């Protein structure tokens, strides 16, 4: 994937060991993040997030649907990720399938919470219109436009921003005798309900290179990793998802250490994102 | 089936596992005591695993195979190879591991529901690749095919444990056996080796794949909301259970070796 000479590999590993990476960052420093909201007019909410040369787009679409029989009081959320071949030639055809599936599963695991809905980023019961009859189905789609490492963190950040940009139209329900008691929906074009996005977590991936681990790895750095742990943490510092990537095994104590570092770093990342969201919304309003 | 009866054993973790964090565990136990008034449907206590029945060699055509039955969950894994990698593949000086997990259409209560677990193939691969000495068979591929005959909860961890037994049966070089155990978080309780009913109502889930002799975690996934102390306890509980399960796997391999030498 990434062609590196022995010298370059040595340079990257040596830099990480000395806490000075190839682009001048320290181990636990993120690349500059830029955020834009409302970039897709057809969607209910959308966002573009750039982290260095990595660029992703997330869109949120809401459609009226029917709740499942098992969970009549809950709406549905589905998350899918697509890697466009415009980002890298190896994403062409079926090449991106494995990566797309891996990213989708990781995001679902981190954002949708347990089966009972505990720890979910979005309160599913807030999506209900009429219990057992109608609910909002949220379709969250991520697109990788340009890939330079750390796709999972960027996608999770984009989804967080897109959700805070999302407006769900207000629905007026009228019960009509002519239609056999079936409710009629009048979807408002003007009134929108905002989401409570305070519990949407961010994902921090710690990539282990040599003995040390780094945040926000570029693809060159990722090619040197032995393993990586992605931890999703919400504003309260609670962990709501975790995945391990990379083949090499990890000592349990290293994992516990990584979790506590990820918790610490995530709070910094959340406040950074918050200020970016506020700035993006201010720019939108103008 | 007398050998089969002898082959089942439990691998419930010892209460004193992970002595260093015993205090934290006592804290967990206090939490559990507050909310421990619901027995599990199959009569187990929350830290009891289902009896593990494992056997090698159910399929004759494969290089190695294994069958596992944990309560209602029944899994069969066949390992083929090493064989020459497909011509279209790029040259590689390490071997390839090709993992595939499939469900029978009658494995679940609703027909064909097992097809939803598409990500399992990739997760099986990730759990095993750290344990297999891929450099010992360059330019070749080892196929690991898992079939879930009946899904009764904790499917993926059982597939992983069964696959590592099948790999060992096939004589593929490994650093260590990989065993895997999952726990579910239900309210304040952390219950081990959940059944599918328990998984359907869980607040959170955690799966650990572990190499007990090397003391390395090869795969770790977590969903739902967990507090920090709970994660540490749950991971240690899983690791201890993995160690016990590994003993069972080792016994099975020894049994096969004795049978062959006779």
Short mmCIF file of C-alpha atoms in Angstrom, two decimals:
data_model
loop_
_atom_site.label_atom_id
_atom_site.label_comp_id
_atom_site.label_asym_id
_atom_site.label_seq_id
_atom_site.Cartn_x
_atom_site.Cartn_y
_atom_site.Cartn_z
CA UNK A 1 0.00 0.00 0.00
CA UNK A 2 2.49 2.60 1.16
CA UNK A 3 5.89 2.18 -0.39
CA UNK A 4 8.58 3.14 2.08
CA UNK A 5 12.31 2.57 2.00
CA UNK A 6 14.16 1.09 4.96
CA UNK A 7 15.54 4.54 5.76
CA UNK A 8 12.11 6.14 5.81
CA UNK A 9 10.72 3.37 8.01
CA UNK A 10 13.60 3.85 10.43
CA UNK A 11 13.05 7.63 10.40
CA UNK A 12 9.34 7.26 11.25
CA UNK A 13 9.92 4.73 14.03
CA UNK A 14 12.84 6.70 15.46
CA UNK A 15 10.85 9.92 15.43
CA UNK A 16 7.96 8.32 17.29
CA UNK A 17 10.33 6.90 19.90
CA UNK A 18 11.76 10.41 20.45
CA UNK A 19 8.29 12.04 20.61
CA UNK A 20 8.88 14.10 17.45
CA UNK A 21 7.03 12.82 14.43
CA UNK A 22 7.83 13.43 10.76
CA UNK A 23 5.39 16.36 10.54
CA UNK A 24 6.62 17.99 13.76
CA UNK A 25 3.85 16.73 16.03
CA UNK A 26 4.29 15.07 19.39
CA UNK A 27 2.86 11.58 19.96
CA UNK A 28 -0.47 12.71 21.41
CA UNK A 29 -1.07 15.70 19.12
CA UNK A 30 -3.76 15.80 16.44
CA UNK A 31 -3.39 17.31 12.99
CA UNK A 32 -5.26 20.55 12.36
CA UNK A 33 -8.99 19.83 12.10
CA UNK A 34 -11.29 21.86 9.86
CA UNK A 35 -15.04 21.43 9.94
CA UNK A 36 -17.77 22.53 7.57
CA UNK A 37 -21.49 21.94 8.07
CA UNK A 38 -24.49 21.92 5.77
CA UNK A 39 -22.57 20.97 2.65
CA UNK A 40 -25.25 18.67 1.23
CA UNK A 41 -28.55 20.53 0.82
CA UNK A 42 -30.59 17.36 0.13
CA UNK A 43 -29.63 15.79 3.43
CA UNK A 44 -31.10 16.63 6.83
CA UNK A 45 -27.64 17.19 8.15
CA UNK A 46 -24.15 16.95 6.74
CA UNK A 47 -20.57 17.76 7.51
CA UNK A 48 -17.12 17.67 5.99
CA UNK A 49 -14.15 17.06 8.25
CA UNK A 50 -10.52 17.46 7.24
CA UNK A 51 -7.67 16.20 9.36
CA UNK A 52 -4.46 16.94 7.51
CA UNK A 53 -4.81 15.22 4.15
CA UNK A 54 -7.65 12.97 5.31
CA UNK A 55 -11.03 14.23 4.21
CA UNK A 56 -14.40 12.65 4.93
CA UNK A 57 -18.04 13.62 4.44
CA UNK A 58 -20.94 12.45 6.57
CA UNK A 59 -24.59 12.89 5.71
CA UNK A 60 -27.69 12.21 7.79
CA UNK A 61 -30.97 11.52 6.08
CA UNK A 62 -34.24 10.98 7.92
CA UNK A 63 -37.14 9.05 6.46
CA UNK A 64 -40.46 8.08 7.97
CA UNK A 65 -40.63 4.37 8.61
CA UNK A 66 -42.25 1.76 10.79
CA UNK A 67 -40.75 0.64 14.08
CA UNK A 68 -39.96 -3.06 14.45
CA UNK A 69 -42.37 -5.29 16.35
CA UNK A 70 -39.74 -6.06 18.98
CA UNK A 71 -39.08 -2.39 19.73
CA UNK A 72 -42.32 -0.48 19.10
CA UNK A 73 -41.07 2.55 21.03
CA UNK A 74 -37.82 3.05 19.15
CA UNK A 75 -36.68 4.50 15.85
CA UNK A 76 -33.94 3.01 13.73
CA UNK A 77 -30.45 4.19 12.89
CA UNK A 78 -28.18 2.66 10.30
CA UNK A 79 -24.59 3.59 9.56
CA UNK A 80 -22.73 2.83 6.35
CA UNK A 81 -19.35 3.91 5.06
CA UNK A 82 -18.24 4.09 1.47
CA UNK A 83 -14.63 4.45 0.33
CA UNK A 84 -14.55 6.16 -3.02
CA UNK A 85 -11.92 5.09 -5.59
CA UNK A 86 -11.26 8.80 -6.08
CA UNK A 87 -9.46 8.66 -2.73
CA UNK A 88 -7.07 5.86 -3.62
CA UNK A 89 -6.81 3.45 -6.56
CA UNK A 90 -7.02 0.38 -4.33
CA UNK A 91 -10.60 1.35 -3.39
CA UNK A 92 -11.69 0.53 -6.94
CA UNK A 93 -14.29 -2.18 -7.47
CA UNK A 94 -14.35 -4.69 -4.64
CA UNK A 95 -11.10 -3.41 -3.18
CA UNK A 96 -12.82 -1.11 -0.72
CA UNK A 97 -15.37 -3.67 0.45
CA UNK A 98 -13.31 -5.02 3.31
CA UNK A 99 -12.26 -1.59 4.59
CA UNK A 100 -15.78 -0.16 4.20
CA UNK A 101 -17.25 -3.07 6.12
CA UNK A 102 -14.63 -2.78 8.85
CA UNK A 103 -15.24 0.94 9.27
CA UNK A 104 -19.04 0.52 9.21
CA UNK A 105 -18.96 -2.19 11.86
CA UNK A 106 -16.59 -0.21 14.06
CA UNK A 107 -18.79 2.88 13.84
CA UNK A 108 -21.96 0.90 14.51
CA UNK A 109 -20.31 -0.67 17.53
CA UNK A 110 -19.21 2.68 18.90
CA UNK A 111 -22.34 4.72 18.16
CA UNK A 112 -25.31 2.40 18.47
CA UNK A 113 -24.57 1.09 21.97
CA UNK A 114 -25.76 -2.23 23.39
CA UNK A 115 -28.76 -4.19 22.19
CA UNK A 116 -30.96 -2.62 24.85
CA UNK A 117 -29.91 0.83 23.67
CA UNK A 118 -27.75 1.66 26.67
CA UNK A 119 -24.80 3.84 25.80
CA UNK A 120 -26.14 4.71 22.35
CA UNK A 121 -25.13 8.03 20.81
CA UNK A 122 -28.67 8.79 19.70
CA UNK A 123 -31.65 8.25 21.97
CA UNK A 124 -33.74 5.97 19.77
CA UNK A 125 -36.95 6.73 21.65
CA UNK A 126 -36.62 10.39 20.59
CA UNK A 127 -37.10 9.25 16.98
CA UNK A 128 -40.58 7.90 17.57
CA UNK A 129 -43.54 9.69 15.98
CA UNK A 130 -46.40 7.37 17.00
CA UNK A 131 -45.58 4.37 19.11
CA UNK A 132 -45.73 1.16 17.09
CA UNK A 133 -46.90 2.99 13.98
CA UNK A 134 -44.36 5.47 12.76
CA UNK A 135 -40.83 6.50 13.53
CA UNK A 136 -37.91 8.24 11.90
CA UNK A 137 -35.29 6.06 10.27
CA UNK A 138 -31.93 7.78 10.31
CA UNK A 139 -29.51 6.85 7.56
CA UNK A 140 -26.01 7.96 8.37
CA UNK A 141 -23.61 7.67 5.45
CA UNK A 142 -19.91 8.31 5.57
CA UNK A 143 -17.79 8.90 2.49
CA UNK A 144 -14.01 8.86 2.38
CA UNK A 145 -12.98 11.53 -0.09
CA UNK A 146 -9.27 11.50 0.55
CA UNK A 147 -7.36 9.06 2.68
CA UNK A 148 -4.26 9.77 4.71
CA UNK A 149 -4.72 7.61 7.77
CA UNK A 150 -6.96 7.76 10.83
CA UNK A 151 -10.16 7.31 8.83
CA UNK A 152 -12.18 5.97 11.75
CA UNK A 153 -11.59 8.98 14.00
CA UNK A 154 -12.31 11.39 11.14
CA UNK A 155 -15.54 9.58 10.23
CA UNK A 156 -16.76 9.54 13.82
CA UNK A 157 -15.99 13.25 14.14
CA UNK A 158 -17.83 13.97 10.87
CA UNK A 159 -20.86 12.00 12.06
CA UNK A 160 -20.84 13.90 15.35
CA UNK A 161 -20.76 17.23 13.52
CA UNK A 162 -23.38 16.12 10.98
CA UNK A 163 -25.75 15.03 13.77
CA UNK A 164 -25.42 18.40 15.48
CA UNK A 165 -26.31 19.98 12.12
CA UNK A 166 -29.31 17.69 11.64
CA UNK A 167 -32.84 19.03 11.80
CA UNK A 168 -35.70 16.55 11.93
CA UNK A 169 -38.88 18.05 10.42
CA UNK A 170 -41.81 18.45 12.77
CA UNK A 171 -44.67 16.10 12.00
CA UNK A 172 -48.32 16.88 12.53
CA UNK A 173 -50.40 13.76 12.86
CA UNK A 174 -54.09 13.81 12.07
CA UNK A 175 -56.29 10.81 12.65
CA UNK A 176 -58.75 10.57 9.82
CA UNK A 177 -61.96 8.53 9.78
CA UNK A 178 -61.89 8.15 6.00
CA UNK A 179 -58.62 6.24 6.08
CA UNK A 180 -59.76 3.69 8.69
CA UNK A 181 -57.98 5.30 11.57
CA UNK A 182 -54.67 5.22 9.75
CA UNK A 183 -52.80 8.37 10.74
CA UNK A 184 -51.99 10.99 8.16
CA UNK A 185 -48.70 12.80 8.32
CA UNK A 186 -48.10 16.40 7.54
CA UNK A 187 -44.36 16.99 7.41
CA UNK A 188 -43.45 20.56 8.10
CA UNK A 189 -41.00 22.35 5.81
CA UNK A 190 -40.20 25.09 8.25
CA UNK A 191 -40.11 23.71 11.77
CA UNK A 192 -37.23 21.49 12.63
CA UNK A 193 -36.33 19.71 15.81
CA UNK A 194 -32.69 19.67 16.82
CA UNK A 195 -31.01 16.62 18.20
CA UNK A 196 -29.47 16.32 21.58
CA UNK A 197 -25.95 15.47 20.46
CA UNK A 198 -24.25 15.88 23.81
CA UNK A 199 -23.89 12.13 24.25
CA UNK A 200 -22.45 11.43 20.80
CA UNK A 201 -18.96 10.07 21.44
CA UNK A 202 -15.73 10.68 19.58
CA UNK A 203 -13.37 7.90 18.62
CA UNK A 204 -9.70 8.11 19.48
CA UNK A 205 -7.44 5.58 17.82
CA UNK A 206 -4.14 4.86 19.46
CA UNK A 207 -1.71 3.33 16.98
CA UNK A 208 1.13 1.36 18.45
CA UNK A 209 4.45 1.77 16.66
CA UNK A 210 7.35 0.11 18.42
CA UNK A 211 6.91 0.56 22.14
CA UNK A 212 4.94 3.79 21.92
CA UNK A 213 1.50 4.76 20.73
CA UNK A 214 0.39 7.81 18.79
CA UNK A 215 -2.90 9.51 17.98
CA UNK A 216 -4.07 10.58 14.52
CA UNK A 217 -1.57 8.50 12.55
CA UNK A 218 -0.91 9.31 8.89
CA UNK A 219 -0.96 6.43 6.42
CA UNK A 220 2.86 6.24 6.47
CA UNK A 221 2.75 5.86 10.23
CA UNK A 222 -0.12 3.36 9.99
CA UNK A 223 1.97 1.17 7.69
CA UNK A 224 4.46 0.78 10.55
CA UNK A 225 1.91 -0.10 13.23
CA UNK A 226 1.86 -3.40 15.05
CA UNK A 227 -1.66 -2.92 16.34
CA UNK A 228 -4.16 -0.17 17.06
CA UNK A 229 -6.93 0.27 19.60
CA UNK A 230 -9.89 2.52 18.84
CA UNK A 231 -11.76 3.73 21.91
CA UNK A 232 -14.95 5.74 21.73
CA UNK A 233 -15.52 8.08 24.64
CA UNK A 234 -18.40 10.43 25.31
CA UNK A 235 -18.40 13.80 27.02
CA UNK A 236 -18.76 12.27 30.47
CA UNK A 237 -15.63 10.22 29.96
CA UNK A 238 -17.59 7.00 29.66
CA UNK A 239 -16.34 4.40 27.24
CA UNK A 240 -19.01 3.27 24.80
CA UNK A 241 -17.09 1.15 22.36
CA UNK A 242 -13.74 -0.33 21.60
CA UNK A 243 -12.15 -2.22 18.72
CA UNK A 244 -8.70 -3.56 18.19
CA UNK A 245 -7.06 -3.62 14.79
CA UNK A 246 -3.81 -5.08 13.58
CA UNK A 247 -2.59 -8.60 13.98
CA UNK A 248 -0.13 -8.46 16.84
CA UNK A 249 -1.29 -9.36 20.32
CA UNK A 250 -1.20 -6.82 23.12
CA UNK A 251 -0.37 -7.21 26.76
CA UNK A 252 -3.47 -6.61 28.90
CA UNK A 253 -1.74 -3.91 30.95
CA UNK A 254 -0.89 -2.02 27.74
CA UNK A 255 -4.57 -2.07 26.78
CA UNK A 256 -5.65 -0.69 30.15
CA UNK A 257 -3.00 2.00 29.80
CA UNK A 258 -4.22 2.84 26.28
CA UNK A 259 -7.81 3.16 27.53
CA UNK A 260 -6.85 5.71 30.18
CA UNK A 261 -4.73 7.69 27.69
CA UNK A 262 -7.58 7.62 25.17
CA UNK A 263 -9.98 8.94 27.80
CA UNK A 264 -7.65 11.81 28.57
CA UNK A 265 -7.02 12.69 24.92
CA UNK A 266 -10.68 12.40 23.94
CA UNK A 267 -11.76 15.21 26.28
CA UNK A 268 -9.29 17.53 24.53
CA UNK A 269 -10.57 16.36 21.15
CA UNK A 270 -14.22 16.89 22.12
CA UNK A 271 -13.63 20.49 23.19
CA UNK A 272 -11.63 21.10 20.02
CA UNK A 273 -14.52 19.75 17.93
CA UNK A 274 -17.06 21.78 19.91
CA UNK A 275 -15.29 25.03 19.13
CA UNK A 276 -14.98 24.01 15.47
CA UNK A 277 -18.69 23.20 15.32
CA UNK A 278 -19.56 26.57 16.85
CA UNK A 279 -17.30 28.31 14.33
CA UNK A 280 -18.80 26.35 11.42
CA UNK A 281 -22.35 27.16 12.53
CA UNK A 282 -21.47 30.83 12.85
CA UNK A 283 -20.03 30.76 9.32
CA UNK A 284 -23.20 29.05 8.08
CA UNK A 285 -25.46 31.62 9.64
CA UNK A 286 -23.78 34.50 7.84
CA UNK B 1 -20.42 -41.33 23.36
CA UNK B 2 -18.64 -42.15 26.61
CA UNK B 3 -15.56 -40.36 25.34
CA UNK B 4 -17.77 -37.44 24.48
CA UNK B 5 -19.17 -37.28 27.97
CA UNK B 6 -15.67 -37.29 29.38
CA UNK B 7 -14.70 -34.57 26.96
CA UNK B 8 -16.98 -31.93 28.41
CA UNK B 9 -15.71 -29.73 31.18
CA UNK B 10 -16.38 -26.36 32.62
CA UNK B 11 -13.93 -23.52 32.66
CA UNK B 12 -15.50 -21.18 35.16
CA UNK B 13 -12.93 -18.62 36.31
CA UNK B 14 -11.66 -18.82 39.85
CA UNK B 15 -12.95 -16.18 42.21
CA UNK B 16 -9.42 -15.09 43.11
CA UNK B 17 -8.31 -14.48 39.50
CA UNK B 18 -6.18 -11.39 39.04
CA UNK B 19 -5.14 -10.97 42.66
CA UNK B 20 -3.76 -7.49 42.07
CA UNK B 21 -7.15 -6.07 41.36
CA UNK B 22 -8.96 -8.15 43.93
CA UNK B 23 -10.16 -5.06 45.72
CA UNK B 24 -11.80 -3.75 42.60
CA UNK B 25 -13.40 -7.12 42.08
CA UNK B 26 -14.80 -7.07 45.61
CA UNK B 27 -16.32 -3.74 44.75
CA UNK B 28 -17.91 -5.30 41.67
CA UNK B 29 -19.19 -8.14 43.79
CA UNK B 30 -20.88 -5.70 46.14
CA UNK B 31 -22.57 -4.11 43.15
CA UNK B 32 -23.68 -7.51 41.99
CA UNK B 33 -25.04 -8.43 45.40
CA UNK B 34 -27.33 -5.42 45.30
CA UNK B 35 -28.97 -6.56 42.11
CA UNK B 36 -28.45 -10.30 41.98
CA UNK B 37 -31.99 -11.47 42.50
CA UNK B 38 -32.56 -12.86 39.02
CA UNK B 39 -31.30 -16.35 38.26
CA UNK B 40 -30.26 -17.06 34.68
CA UNK B 41 -32.70 -19.01 32.55
CA UNK B 42 -30.45 -22.07 32.39
CA UNK B 43 -29.79 -22.15 36.11
CA UNK B 44 -26.22 -20.86 35.96
CA UNK B 45 -24.88 -18.22 38.29
CA UNK B 46 -23.62 -15.05 36.60
CA UNK B 47 -19.98 -16.18 36.57
CA UNK B 48 -20.70 -19.75 35.42
CA UNK B 49 -19.81 -20.75 31.89
CA UNK B 50 -21.74 -23.34 29.96
CA UNK B 51 -20.13 -26.78 29.86
CA UNK B 52 -17.71 -26.87 26.95
CA UNK B 53 -17.72 -29.92 24.72
CA UNK B 54 -15.00 -29.90 22.10
CA UNK B 55 -13.72 -32.59 19.77
CA UNK B 56 -11.19 -32.73 16.96
CA UNK B 57 -11.61 -34.43 13.62
CA UNK B 58 -15.33 -34.34 12.71
CA UNK B 59 -14.57 -33.88 9.00
CA UNK B 60 -12.18 -36.30 7.33
CA UNK B 61 -11.36 -34.40 4.14
CA UNK B 62 -9.90 -31.41 5.98
CA UNK B 63 -6.30 -31.05 7.16
CA UNK B 64 -7.72 -30.40 10.58
CA UNK B 65 -11.14 -29.83 12.03
CA UNK B 66 -12.91 -29.29 15.31
CA UNK B 67 -16.43 -29.35 16.68
CA UNK B 68 -17.59 -27.30 19.64
CA UNK B 69 -20.83 -27.39 21.54
CA UNK B 70 -21.47 -24.88 24.31
CA UNK B 71 -25.05 -25.27 25.48
CA UNK B 72 -27.18 -24.63 22.40
CA UNK B 73 -24.38 -23.17 20.33
CA UNK B 74 -22.91 -25.72 17.93
CA UNK B 75 -20.01 -24.87 15.66
CA UNK B 76 -17.90 -26.87 13.24
CA UNK B 77 -14.60 -25.55 11.85
CA UNK B 78 -12.50 -27.10 9.07
CA UNK B 79 -8.98 -26.05 8.16
CA UNK B 80 -7.63 -26.77 4.66
CA UNK B 81 -4.13 -26.26 3.42
CA UNK B 82 -1.57 -24.87 3.32
CA UNK B 83 -2.22 -24.73 -0.41
CA UNK B 84 -0.72 -22.61 -3.17
CA UNK B 85 -2.08 -19.07 -3.16
CA UNK B 86 -4.23 -18.12 -6.12
CA UNK B 87 -2.24 -16.89 -9.11
CA UNK B 88 -3.99 -13.55 -9.06
CA UNK B 89 -2.66 -12.82 -5.55
CA UNK B 90 0.44 -10.71 -5.22
CA UNK B 91 3.63 -12.45 -4.15
CA UNK B 92 3.93 -12.61 -0.39
CA UNK B 93 6.78 -14.01 1.66
CA UNK B 94 4.40 -14.72 4.52
CA UNK B 95 1.46 -17.09 4.38
CA UNK B 96 -2.15 -16.00 4.10
CA UNK B 97 -4.99 -16.88 6.37
CA UNK B 98 -8.36 -17.01 4.66
CA UNK B 99 -11.21 -17.05 7.17
CA UNK B 100 -14.87 -17.47 6.45
CA UNK B 101 -17.78 -17.78 8.87
CA UNK B 102 -21.17 -18.94 7.65
CA UNK B 103 -24.45 -19.80 9.32
CA UNK B 104 -26.81 -22.55 8.30
CA UNK B 105 -30.21 -21.15 7.38
CA UNK B 106 -31.74 -23.08 10.29
CA UNK B 107 -29.19 -21.85 12.84
CA UNK B 108 -31.42 -19.13 14.22
CA UNK B 109 -35.00 -18.88 15.40
CA UNK B 110 -35.99 -16.81 12.40
CA UNK B 111 -34.73 -18.51 9.25
CA UNK B 112 -31.64 -16.96 7.69
CA UNK B 113 -31.04 -14.44 10.47
CA UNK B 114 -27.43 -15.57 10.83
CA UNK B 115 -26.61 -13.90 7.52
CA UNK B 116 -26.60 -10.60 9.40
CA UNK B 117 -23.28 -11.43 10.99
CA UNK B 118 -21.15 -10.65 7.95
CA UNK B 119 -18.38 -9.04 9.97
CA UNK B 120 -17.55 -12.29 11.77
CA UNK B 121 -15.22 -13.52 9.01
CA UNK B 122 -13.02 -10.47 9.36
CA UNK B 123 -13.10 -10.62 13.15
CA UNK B 124 -12.13 -14.31 13.13
CA UNK B 125 -9.21 -13.43 10.88
CA UNK B 126 -8.06 -10.64 13.19
CA UNK B 127 -8.32 -12.85 16.26
CA UNK B 128 -6.21 -15.61 14.71
CA UNK B 129 -3.60 -13.85 12.57
CA UNK B 130 -1.56 -12.77 15.58
CA UNK B 131 -1.25 -16.36 16.76
CA UNK B 132 -0.42 -18.18 13.53
CA UNK B 133 3.24 -18.25 12.45
CA UNK B 134 2.49 -16.99 8.97
CA UNK B 135 6.19 -16.84 8.03
CA UNK B 136 6.41 -20.65 8.22
CA UNK B 137 4.37 -21.15 5.05
CA UNK B 138 5.31 -18.46 2.49
CA UNK B 139 3.42 -18.13 -0.81
CA UNK B 140 0.63 -20.36 0.49
CA UNK B 141 -2.84 -19.96 1.94
CA UNK B 142 -4.53 -21.67 4.84
CA UNK B 143 -8.32 -21.75 4.68
CA UNK B 144 -10.37 -21.65 7.87
CA UNK B 145 -14.05 -22.34 7.28
CA UNK B 146 -16.44 -22.08 10.19
CA UNK B 147 -20.06 -23.16 10.08
CA UNK B 148 -22.52 -22.34 12.84
CA UNK B 149 -24.96 -25.24 12.98
CA UNK B 150 -26.99 -23.73 15.75
CA UNK B 151 -26.73 -20.26 17.21
CA UNK B 152 -27.28 -20.09 20.94
CA UNK B 153 -25.33 -17.01 21.97
CA UNK B 154 -21.62 -16.14 22.25
CA UNK B 155 -21.23 -17.45 18.69
CA UNK B 156 -18.10 -15.55 17.72
CA UNK B 157 -15.99 -16.43 20.78
CA UNK B 158 -16.88 -20.10 20.33
CA UNK B 159 -15.99 -19.93 16.62
CA UNK B 160 -12.61 -18.41 17.50
CA UNK B 161 -11.78 -21.03 20.15
CA UNK B 162 -12.96 -23.85 17.89
CA UNK B 163 -10.93 -22.48 14.94
CA UNK B 164 -7.74 -22.39 16.96
CA UNK B 165 -8.32 -26.01 17.99
CA UNK B 166 -8.86 -26.92 14.32
CA UNK B 167 -5.67 -25.07 13.31
CA UNK B 168 -3.72 -26.97 15.96
CA UNK B 169 -5.31 -30.22 14.76
CA UNK B 170 -4.16 -29.40 11.22
CA UNK B 171 -0.60 -28.98 12.48
CA UNK B 172 -0.39 -25.30 11.51
CA UNK B 173 2.39 -23.67 13.54
CA UNK B 174 1.05 -21.29 16.14
CA UNK B 175 2.62 -19.25 18.92
CA UNK B 176 -0.18 -20.24 21.26
CA UNK B 177 -3.77 -21.44 21.26
CA UNK B 178 -6.27 -18.61 21.05
CA UNK B 179 -9.33 -18.85 23.22
CA UNK B 180 -12.12 -16.35 23.41
CA UNK B 181 -14.86 -15.54 25.92
CA UNK B 182 -17.51 -12.84 25.94
CA UNK B 183 -19.42 -11.17 28.73
CA UNK B 184 -22.65 -9.19 28.71
CA UNK B 185 -23.47 -6.24 30.88
CA UNK B 186 -27.06 -6.42 32.14
CA UNK B 187 -27.93 -3.67 34.53
CA UNK B 188 -25.33 -3.77 37.25
CA UNK B 189 -24.38 -7.36 36.53
CA UNK B 190 -21.65 -8.63 34.27
CA UNK B 191 -22.57 -12.12 33.13
CA UNK B 192 -20.17 -14.48 31.41
CA UNK B 193 -20.80 -16.63 28.33
CA UNK B 194 -24.24 -15.14 27.54
CA UNK B 195 -26.95 -17.05 25.69
CA UNK B 196 -28.69 -15.44 22.72
CA UNK B 197 -31.61 -14.31 24.89
CA UNK B 198 -29.23 -12.60 27.26
CA UNK B 199 -27.34 -11.05 24.33
CA UNK B 200 -30.58 -9.67 22.92
CA UNK B 201 -31.23 -7.65 26.07
CA UNK B 202 -27.69 -6.70 27.01
CA UNK B 203 -26.74 -3.12 27.80
CA UNK B 204 -23.22 -3.75 26.64
CA UNK B 205 -21.02 -6.54 25.46
CA UNK B 206 -17.32 -7.32 25.61
CA UNK B 207 -15.37 -10.03 23.83
CA UNK B 208 -11.75 -10.90 24.53
CA UNK B 209 -9.57 -13.24 22.48
CA UNK B 210 -6.52 -14.19 24.44
CA UNK B 211 -3.36 -16.24 24.15
CA UNK B 212 -3.05 -17.52 27.74
CA UNK B 213 0.54 -18.73 27.63
CA UNK B 214 1.89 -15.61 25.94
CA UNK B 215 -0.45 -13.38 27.94
CA UNK B 216 -1.45 -11.38 24.91
CA UNK B 217 -4.85 -10.14 23.82
CA UNK B 218 -5.31 -10.69 20.08
CA UNK B 219 -8.76 -9.18 19.71
CA UNK B 220 -10.97 -7.05 21.88
CA UNK B 221 -14.35 -5.56 21.06
CA UNK B 222 -16.68 -3.60 23.30
CA UNK B 223 -20.13 -2.11 22.80
CA UNK B 224 -22.48 -0.16 25.00
CA UNK B 225 -21.60 2.04 27.90
CA UNK B 226 -19.07 0.84 30.47
CA UNK B 227 -17.44 2.55 33.39
CA UNK B 228 -13.69 2.22 33.62
CA UNK B 229 -13.53 -0.08 36.63
CA UNK B 230 -16.08 -2.42 35.12
CA UNK B 231 -14.04 -2.83 31.94
CA UNK B 232 -10.92 -3.81 33.85
CA UNK B 233 -12.85 -6.38 35.85
CA UNK B 234 -14.69 -7.77 32.85
CA UNK B 235 -11.50 -8.11 30.81
CA UNK B 236 -9.76 -9.94 33.67
CA UNK B 237 -12.75 -12.21 34.12
CA UNK B 238 -12.63 -13.06 30.41
CA UNK B 239 -8.88 -13.64 30.48
CA UNK B 240 -9.18 -16.05 33.38
CA UNK B 241 -11.97 -17.96 31.67
CA UNK B 242 -9.88 -18.03 28.48
CA UNK B 243 -7.04 -19.63 30.43
CA UNK B 244 -9.35 -22.34 31.73
CA UNK B 245 -10.85 -22.94 28.30
CA UNK B 246 -7.34 -23.26 26.88
CA UNK B 247 -6.68 -26.14 29.30
CA UNK B 248 -9.72 -27.94 27.88
CA UNK B 249 -8.44 -27.38 24.33
CA UNK B 250 -5.04 -28.73 25.31
CA UNK B 251 -6.60 -31.85 26.86
CA UNK B 252 -8.52 -32.51 23.64
CA UNK B 253 -5.34 -32.23 21.58
CA UNK B 254 -3.53 -34.61 23.94
CA UNK B 255 -6.41 -37.12 23.70
CA UNK B 256 -6.14 -37.11 19.90
CA UNK B 257 -2.37 -37.55 20.04
CA UNK B 258 -2.73 -40.54 22.39
CA UNK B 259 -5.36 -42.14 20.14
CA UNK B 260 -3.13 -41.74 17.08
CA UNK B 261 -0.06 -43.22 18.73
CA UNK B 262 -1.94 -46.29 19.93
#
